[in-house]
PDB file of C-alpha atoms in Angstrom:
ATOM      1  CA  UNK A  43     123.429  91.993 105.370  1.00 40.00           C
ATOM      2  CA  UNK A  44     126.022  89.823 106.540  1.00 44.00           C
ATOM      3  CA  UNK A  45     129.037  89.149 104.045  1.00 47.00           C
ATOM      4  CA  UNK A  46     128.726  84.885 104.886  1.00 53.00           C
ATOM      5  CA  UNK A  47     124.990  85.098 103.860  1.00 75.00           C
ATOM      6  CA  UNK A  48     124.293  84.338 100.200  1.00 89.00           C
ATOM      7  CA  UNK A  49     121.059  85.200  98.313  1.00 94.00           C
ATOM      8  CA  UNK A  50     119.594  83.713  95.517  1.00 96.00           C
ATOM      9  CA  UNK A  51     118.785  86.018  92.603  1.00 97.00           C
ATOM     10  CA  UNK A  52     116.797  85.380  89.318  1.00 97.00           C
ATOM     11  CA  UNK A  53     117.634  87.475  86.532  1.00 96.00           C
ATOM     12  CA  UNK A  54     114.964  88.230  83.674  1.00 96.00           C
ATOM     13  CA  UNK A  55     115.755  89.636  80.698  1.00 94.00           C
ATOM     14  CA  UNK A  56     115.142  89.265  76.950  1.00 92.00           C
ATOM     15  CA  UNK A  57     118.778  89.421  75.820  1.00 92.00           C
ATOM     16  CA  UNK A  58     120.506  85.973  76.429  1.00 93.00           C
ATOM     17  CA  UNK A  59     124.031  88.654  76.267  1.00 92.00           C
ATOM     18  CA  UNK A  60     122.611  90.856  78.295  1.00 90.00           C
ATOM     19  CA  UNK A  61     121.805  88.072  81.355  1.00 93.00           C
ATOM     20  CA  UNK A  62     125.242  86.451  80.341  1.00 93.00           C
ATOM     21  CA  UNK A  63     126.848  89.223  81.298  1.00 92.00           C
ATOM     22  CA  UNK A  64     124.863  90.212  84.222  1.00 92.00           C
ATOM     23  CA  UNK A  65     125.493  87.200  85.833  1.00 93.00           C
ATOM     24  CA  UNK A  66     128.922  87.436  85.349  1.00 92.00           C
ATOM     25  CA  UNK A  67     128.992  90.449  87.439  1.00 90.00           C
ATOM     26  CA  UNK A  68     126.860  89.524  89.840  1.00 91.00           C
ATOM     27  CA  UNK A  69     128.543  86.245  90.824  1.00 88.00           C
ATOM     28  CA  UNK A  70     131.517  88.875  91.597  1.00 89.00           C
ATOM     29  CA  UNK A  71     129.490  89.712  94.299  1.00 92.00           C
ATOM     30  CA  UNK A  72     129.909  87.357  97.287  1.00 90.00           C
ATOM     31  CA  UNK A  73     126.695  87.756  99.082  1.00 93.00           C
ATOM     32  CA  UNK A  74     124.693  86.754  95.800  1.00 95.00           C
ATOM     33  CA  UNK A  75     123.814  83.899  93.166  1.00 93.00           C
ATOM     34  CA  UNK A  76     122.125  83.756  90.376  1.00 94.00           C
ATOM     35  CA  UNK A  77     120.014  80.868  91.025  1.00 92.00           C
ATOM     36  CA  UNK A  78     117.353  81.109  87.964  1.00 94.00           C
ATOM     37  CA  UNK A  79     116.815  83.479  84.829  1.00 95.00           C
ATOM     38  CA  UNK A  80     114.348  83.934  82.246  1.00 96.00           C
ATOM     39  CA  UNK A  81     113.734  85.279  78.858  1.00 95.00           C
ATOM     40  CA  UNK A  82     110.255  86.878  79.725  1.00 95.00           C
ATOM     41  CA  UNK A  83     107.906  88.230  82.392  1.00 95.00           C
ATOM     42  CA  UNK A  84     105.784  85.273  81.559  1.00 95.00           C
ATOM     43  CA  UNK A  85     108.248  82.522  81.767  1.00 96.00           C
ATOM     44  CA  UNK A  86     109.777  84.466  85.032  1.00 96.00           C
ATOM     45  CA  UNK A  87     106.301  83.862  86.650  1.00 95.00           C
ATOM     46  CA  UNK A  88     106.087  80.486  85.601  1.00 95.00           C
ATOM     47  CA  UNK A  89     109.394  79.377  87.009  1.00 94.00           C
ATOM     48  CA  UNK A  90     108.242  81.307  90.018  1.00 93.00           C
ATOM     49  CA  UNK A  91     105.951  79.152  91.050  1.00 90.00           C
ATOM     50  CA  UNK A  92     107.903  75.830  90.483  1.00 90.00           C
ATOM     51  CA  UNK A  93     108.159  74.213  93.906  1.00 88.00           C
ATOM     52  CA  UNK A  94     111.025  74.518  95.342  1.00 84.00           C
ATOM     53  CA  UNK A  95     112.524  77.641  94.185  1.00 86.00           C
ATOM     54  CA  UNK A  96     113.992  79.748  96.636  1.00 91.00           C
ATOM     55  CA  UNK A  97     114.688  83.430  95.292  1.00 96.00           C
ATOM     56  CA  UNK A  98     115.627  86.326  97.627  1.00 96.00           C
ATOM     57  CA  UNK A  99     116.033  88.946  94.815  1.00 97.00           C
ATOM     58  CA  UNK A 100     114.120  89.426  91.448  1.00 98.00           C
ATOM     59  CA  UNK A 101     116.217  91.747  89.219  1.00 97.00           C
ATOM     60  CA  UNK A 102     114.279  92.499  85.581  1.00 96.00           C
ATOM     61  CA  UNK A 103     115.086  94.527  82.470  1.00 94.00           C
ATOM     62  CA  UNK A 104     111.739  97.217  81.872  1.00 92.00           C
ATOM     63  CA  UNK A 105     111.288  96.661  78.154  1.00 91.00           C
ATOM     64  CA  UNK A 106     110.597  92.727  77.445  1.00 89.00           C
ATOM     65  CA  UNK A 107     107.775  91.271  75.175  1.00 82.00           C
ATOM     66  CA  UNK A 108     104.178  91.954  75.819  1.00 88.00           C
ATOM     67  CA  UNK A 109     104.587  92.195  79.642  1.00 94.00           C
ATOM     68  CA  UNK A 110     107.238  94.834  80.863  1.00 94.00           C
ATOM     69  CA  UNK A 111     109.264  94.752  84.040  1.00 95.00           C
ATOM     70  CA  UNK A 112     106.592  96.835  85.905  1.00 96.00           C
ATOM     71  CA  UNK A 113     103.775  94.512  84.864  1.00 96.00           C
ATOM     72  CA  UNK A 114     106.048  91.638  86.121  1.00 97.00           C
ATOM     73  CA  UNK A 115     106.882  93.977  89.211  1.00 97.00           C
ATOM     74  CA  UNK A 116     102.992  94.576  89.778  1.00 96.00           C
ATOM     75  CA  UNK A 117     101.858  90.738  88.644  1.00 96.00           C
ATOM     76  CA  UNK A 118     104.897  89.042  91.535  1.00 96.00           C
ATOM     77  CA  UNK A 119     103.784  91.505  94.120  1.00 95.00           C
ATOM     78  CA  UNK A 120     100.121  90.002  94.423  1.00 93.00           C
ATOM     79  CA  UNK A 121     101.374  86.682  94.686  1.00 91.00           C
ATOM     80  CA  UNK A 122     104.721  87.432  96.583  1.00 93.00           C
ATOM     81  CA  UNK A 123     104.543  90.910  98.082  1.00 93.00           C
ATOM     82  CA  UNK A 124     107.914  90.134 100.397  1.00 93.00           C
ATOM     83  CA  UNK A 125     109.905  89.343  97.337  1.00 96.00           C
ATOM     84  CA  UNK A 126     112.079  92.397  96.176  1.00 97.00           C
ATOM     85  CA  UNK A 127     112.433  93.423  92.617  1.00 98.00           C
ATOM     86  CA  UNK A 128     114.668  95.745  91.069  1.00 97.00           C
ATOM     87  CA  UNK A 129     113.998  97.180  88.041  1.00 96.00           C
ATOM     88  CA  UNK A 130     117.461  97.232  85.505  1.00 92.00           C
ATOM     89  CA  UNK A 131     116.836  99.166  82.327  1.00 88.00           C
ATOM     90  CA  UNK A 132     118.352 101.517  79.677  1.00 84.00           C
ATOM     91  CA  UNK A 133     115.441 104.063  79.686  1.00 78.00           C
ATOM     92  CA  UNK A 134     116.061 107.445  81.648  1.00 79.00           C
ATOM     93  CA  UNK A 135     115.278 106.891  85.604  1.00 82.00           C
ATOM     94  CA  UNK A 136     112.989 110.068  85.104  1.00 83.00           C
ATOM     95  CA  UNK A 137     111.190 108.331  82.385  1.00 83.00           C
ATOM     96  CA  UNK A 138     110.142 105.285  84.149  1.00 91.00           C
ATOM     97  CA  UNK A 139     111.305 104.896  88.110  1.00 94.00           C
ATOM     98  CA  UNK A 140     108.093 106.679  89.268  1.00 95.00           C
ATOM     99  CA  UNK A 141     105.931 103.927  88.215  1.00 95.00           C
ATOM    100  CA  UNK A 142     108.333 101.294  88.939  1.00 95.00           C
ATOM    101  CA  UNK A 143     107.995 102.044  92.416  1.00 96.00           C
ATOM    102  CA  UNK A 144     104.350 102.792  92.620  1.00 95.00           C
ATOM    103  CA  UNK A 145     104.251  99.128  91.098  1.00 95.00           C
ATOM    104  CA  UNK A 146     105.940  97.394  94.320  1.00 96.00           C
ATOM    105  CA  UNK A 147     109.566  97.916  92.766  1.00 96.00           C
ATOM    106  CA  UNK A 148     112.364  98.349  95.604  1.00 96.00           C
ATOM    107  CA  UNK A 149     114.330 100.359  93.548  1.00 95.00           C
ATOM    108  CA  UNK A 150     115.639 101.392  89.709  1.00 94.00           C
ATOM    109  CA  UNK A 151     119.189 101.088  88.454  1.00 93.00           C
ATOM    110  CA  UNK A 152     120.434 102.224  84.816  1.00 88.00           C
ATOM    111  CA  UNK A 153     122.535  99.574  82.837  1.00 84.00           C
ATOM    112  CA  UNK A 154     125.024 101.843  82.116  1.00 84.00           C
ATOM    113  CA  UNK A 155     125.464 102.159  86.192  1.00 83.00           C
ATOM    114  CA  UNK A 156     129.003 101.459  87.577  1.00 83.00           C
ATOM    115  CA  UNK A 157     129.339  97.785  89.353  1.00 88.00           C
ATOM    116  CA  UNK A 158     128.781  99.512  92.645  1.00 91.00           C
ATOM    117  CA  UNK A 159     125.671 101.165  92.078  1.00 92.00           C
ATOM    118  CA  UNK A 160     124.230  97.828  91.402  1.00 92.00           C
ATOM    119  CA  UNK A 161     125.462  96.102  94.414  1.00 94.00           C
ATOM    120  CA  UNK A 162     124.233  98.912  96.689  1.00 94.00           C
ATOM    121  CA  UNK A 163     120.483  98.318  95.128  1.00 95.00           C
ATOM    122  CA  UNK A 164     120.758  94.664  95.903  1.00 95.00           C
ATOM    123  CA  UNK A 165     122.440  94.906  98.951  1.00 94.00           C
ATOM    124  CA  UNK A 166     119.384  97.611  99.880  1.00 94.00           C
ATOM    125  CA  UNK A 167     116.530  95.575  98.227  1.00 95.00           C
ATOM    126  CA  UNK A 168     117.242  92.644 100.378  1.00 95.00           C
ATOM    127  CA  UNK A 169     117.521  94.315 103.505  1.00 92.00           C
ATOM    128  CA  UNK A 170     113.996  96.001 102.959  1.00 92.00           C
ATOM    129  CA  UNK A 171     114.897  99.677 101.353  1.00 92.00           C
ATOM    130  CA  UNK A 172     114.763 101.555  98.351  1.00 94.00           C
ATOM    131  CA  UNK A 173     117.325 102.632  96.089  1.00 94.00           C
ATOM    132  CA  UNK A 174     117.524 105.844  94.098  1.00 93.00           C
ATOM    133  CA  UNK A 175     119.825 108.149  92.404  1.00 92.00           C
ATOM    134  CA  UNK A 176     120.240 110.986  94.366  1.00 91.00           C
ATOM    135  CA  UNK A 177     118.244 113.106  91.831  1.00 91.00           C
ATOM    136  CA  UNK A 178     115.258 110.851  91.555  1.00 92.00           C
ATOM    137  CA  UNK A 179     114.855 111.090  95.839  1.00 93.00           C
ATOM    138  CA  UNK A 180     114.898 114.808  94.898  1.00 91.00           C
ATOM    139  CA  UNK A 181     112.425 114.360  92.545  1.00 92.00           C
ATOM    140  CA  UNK A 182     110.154 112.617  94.016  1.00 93.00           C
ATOM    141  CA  UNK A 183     110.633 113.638  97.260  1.00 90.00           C
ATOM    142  CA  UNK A 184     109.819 117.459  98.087  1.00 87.00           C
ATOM    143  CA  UNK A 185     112.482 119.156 100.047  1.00 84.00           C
ATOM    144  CA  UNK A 186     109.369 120.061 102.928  1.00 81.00           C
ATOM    145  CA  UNK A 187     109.206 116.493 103.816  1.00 79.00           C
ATOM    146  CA  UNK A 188     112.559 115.744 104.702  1.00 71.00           C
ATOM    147  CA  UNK A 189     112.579 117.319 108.301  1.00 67.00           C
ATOM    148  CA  UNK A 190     111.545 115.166 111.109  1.00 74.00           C
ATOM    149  CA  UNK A 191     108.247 115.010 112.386  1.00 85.00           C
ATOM    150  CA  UNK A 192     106.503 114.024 115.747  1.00 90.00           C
ATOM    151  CA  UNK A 193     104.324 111.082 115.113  1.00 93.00           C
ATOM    152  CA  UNK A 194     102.130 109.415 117.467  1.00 95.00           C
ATOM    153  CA  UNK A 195     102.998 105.462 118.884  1.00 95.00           C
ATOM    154  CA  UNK A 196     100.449 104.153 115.577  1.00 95.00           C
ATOM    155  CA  UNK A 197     101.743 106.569 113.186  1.00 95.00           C
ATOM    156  CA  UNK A 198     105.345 105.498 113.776  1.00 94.00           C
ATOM    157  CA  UNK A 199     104.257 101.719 113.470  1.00 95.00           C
ATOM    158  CA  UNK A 200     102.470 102.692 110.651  1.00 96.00           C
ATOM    159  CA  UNK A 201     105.858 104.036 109.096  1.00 95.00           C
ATOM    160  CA  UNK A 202     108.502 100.980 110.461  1.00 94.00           C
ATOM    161  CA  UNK A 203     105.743  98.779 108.423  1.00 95.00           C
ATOM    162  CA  UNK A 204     105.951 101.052 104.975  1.00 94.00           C
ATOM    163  CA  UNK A 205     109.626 100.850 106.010  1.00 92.00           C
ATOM    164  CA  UNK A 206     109.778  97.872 104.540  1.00 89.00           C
ATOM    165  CA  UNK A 207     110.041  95.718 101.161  1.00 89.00           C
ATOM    166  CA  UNK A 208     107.584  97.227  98.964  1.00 91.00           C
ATOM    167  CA  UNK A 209     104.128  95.709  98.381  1.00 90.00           C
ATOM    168  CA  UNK A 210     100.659  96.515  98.410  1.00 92.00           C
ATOM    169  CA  UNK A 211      98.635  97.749 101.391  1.00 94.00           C
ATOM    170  CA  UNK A 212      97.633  94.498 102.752  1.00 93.00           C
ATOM    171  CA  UNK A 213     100.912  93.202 102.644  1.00 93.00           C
ATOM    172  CA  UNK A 214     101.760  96.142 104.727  1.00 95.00           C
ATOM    173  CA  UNK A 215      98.467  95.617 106.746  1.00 95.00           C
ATOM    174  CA  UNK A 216      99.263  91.836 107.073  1.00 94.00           C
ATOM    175  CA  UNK A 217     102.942  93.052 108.366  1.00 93.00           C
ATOM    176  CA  UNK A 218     101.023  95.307 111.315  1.00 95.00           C
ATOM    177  CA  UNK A 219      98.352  92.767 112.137  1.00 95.00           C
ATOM    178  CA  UNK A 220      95.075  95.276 110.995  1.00 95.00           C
ATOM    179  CA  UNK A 221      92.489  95.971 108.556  1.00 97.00           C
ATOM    180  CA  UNK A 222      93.777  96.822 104.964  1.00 96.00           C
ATOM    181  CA  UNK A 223      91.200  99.749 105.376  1.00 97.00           C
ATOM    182  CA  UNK A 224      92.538 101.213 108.328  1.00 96.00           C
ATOM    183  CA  UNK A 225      96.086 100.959 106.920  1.00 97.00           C
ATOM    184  CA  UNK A 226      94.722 102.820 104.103  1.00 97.00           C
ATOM    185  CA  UNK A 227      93.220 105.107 106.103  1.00 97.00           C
ATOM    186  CA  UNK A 228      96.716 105.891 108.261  1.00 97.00           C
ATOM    187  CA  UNK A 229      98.558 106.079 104.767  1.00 97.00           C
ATOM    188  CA  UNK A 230      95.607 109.374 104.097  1.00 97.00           C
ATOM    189  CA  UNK A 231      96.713 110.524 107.311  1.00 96.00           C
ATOM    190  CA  UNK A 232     100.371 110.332 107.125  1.00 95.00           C
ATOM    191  CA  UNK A 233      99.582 112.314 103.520  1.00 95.00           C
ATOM    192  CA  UNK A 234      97.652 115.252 105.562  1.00 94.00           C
ATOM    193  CA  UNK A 235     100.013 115.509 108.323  1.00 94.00           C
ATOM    194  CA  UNK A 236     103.699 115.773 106.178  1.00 93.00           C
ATOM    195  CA  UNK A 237     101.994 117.403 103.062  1.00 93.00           C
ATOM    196  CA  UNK A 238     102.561 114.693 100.333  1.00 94.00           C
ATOM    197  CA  UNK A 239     100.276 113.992  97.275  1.00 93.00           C
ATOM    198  CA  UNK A 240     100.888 110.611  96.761  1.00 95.00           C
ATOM    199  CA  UNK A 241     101.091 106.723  98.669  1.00 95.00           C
ATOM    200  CA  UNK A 242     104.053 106.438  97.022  1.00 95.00           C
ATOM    201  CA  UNK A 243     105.741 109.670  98.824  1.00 95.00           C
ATOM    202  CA  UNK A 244     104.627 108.736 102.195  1.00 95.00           C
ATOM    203  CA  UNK A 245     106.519 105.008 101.336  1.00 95.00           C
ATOM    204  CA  UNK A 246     109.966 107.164 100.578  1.00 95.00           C
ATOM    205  CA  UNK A 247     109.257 109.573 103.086  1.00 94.00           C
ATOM    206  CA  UNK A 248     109.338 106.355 105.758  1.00 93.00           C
ATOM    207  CA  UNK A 249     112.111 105.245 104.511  1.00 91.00           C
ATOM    208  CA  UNK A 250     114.009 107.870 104.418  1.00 88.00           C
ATOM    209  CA  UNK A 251     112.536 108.716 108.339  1.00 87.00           C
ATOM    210  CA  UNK A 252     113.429 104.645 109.232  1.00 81.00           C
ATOM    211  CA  UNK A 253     116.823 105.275 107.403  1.00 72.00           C
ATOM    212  CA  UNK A 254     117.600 107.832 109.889  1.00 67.00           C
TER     213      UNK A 254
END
């Protein structure tokens, strides 16, 4: 990402302190704004679809009212699949990240993270990747699959389209021009061929393999 470029953020979280603060680090950050914030998942989608809002970055605490951070993850990713969210909570990575991710997130940061941390996982998010402690790519990410592998023309379109910002399979369909089916059914094949167990491995493992 260029430094001159800014991006609009919107912050959610339940703890007017908490966002106070947040946003106080973040505007350290010169490539980022916060441009909106809410109190709940709720009034986060409702502001979402105010016209004229222009976000580039949805970060959102896990634990919030009766809809979570992953429920708002899951609930912005059918109506905005390109939008990246970042999940920012003070539950264990181990607990929680897993289904963070398998619910469109782009990536899960701990509060207690240095200032860094949390500008590499924007910096990522925006720019299409995932961000992970080390330990969480190695455990969710079996040491076997981290060797290269010869794909075919389809299966290495297949991967430059998981590649990018999470979302569900027809976003990723839409992004390659074909059938959500026969994305699905590449996806199945990409799991046979690099011995994964999971959608949500074959997204890292792409990645990772795009990353290279």
């Amino acid at each position: 990402m260029q430094a001159s470029a800014t991006r609009n953020l919107f912050l959610v979280d339940d703890h007017p302190v908490v966002r106070s603060g947040l946003q106080q680090l973040i505007d350290i950050h010169p490539g980022f704004t916060v441009s909106g914030e809410a109190s709940s998942a709720e009034e986060a989608l409702e502001q979402l679809e105010k016209p004229g809002v222009t976000v580039d970055l949805l970060v959102t605490d896990l634990r919030m009212g009766q809809l979570s951070g992953i429920d708002l993850t899951r609930l912005v990713k059918t109506r905005r699949p390109e939008l990246p969210v970042l999940l920012l909570s003070s539950f264990d990575e181990s607990l929680h990240a897993e289904h963070a991710l398998e619910a469109g997130a782009s990536g899960y940061i701990m509060k207690d993270a240095i200032v860094d941390v949390l500008f590499d996982a924007m910096e990522s998010a925006v720019d299409g990747g995932i961000w992970l402690s080390d330990s969480m790519w190695d455990r969710l990410l079996p040491p076997h699959a981290r060797g290269s592998v010869e794909l075919t023309a389809e299966e290495r379109a297949l991967v430059h389209a998981l590649s990018g910002v999470p979302g569900p399979v027809r976003a990723v369909a839409a992004r390659l021009g074909q059938p959500t089916d026969r994305v699905q059914a590449g996806i199945v094949a990409l799991m046979q061929k690099l011995r994964l167990f999971s959608p949500l491995q074959v997204r890292l493992w792409a990645h990772r393999a795009n990353a290279a």
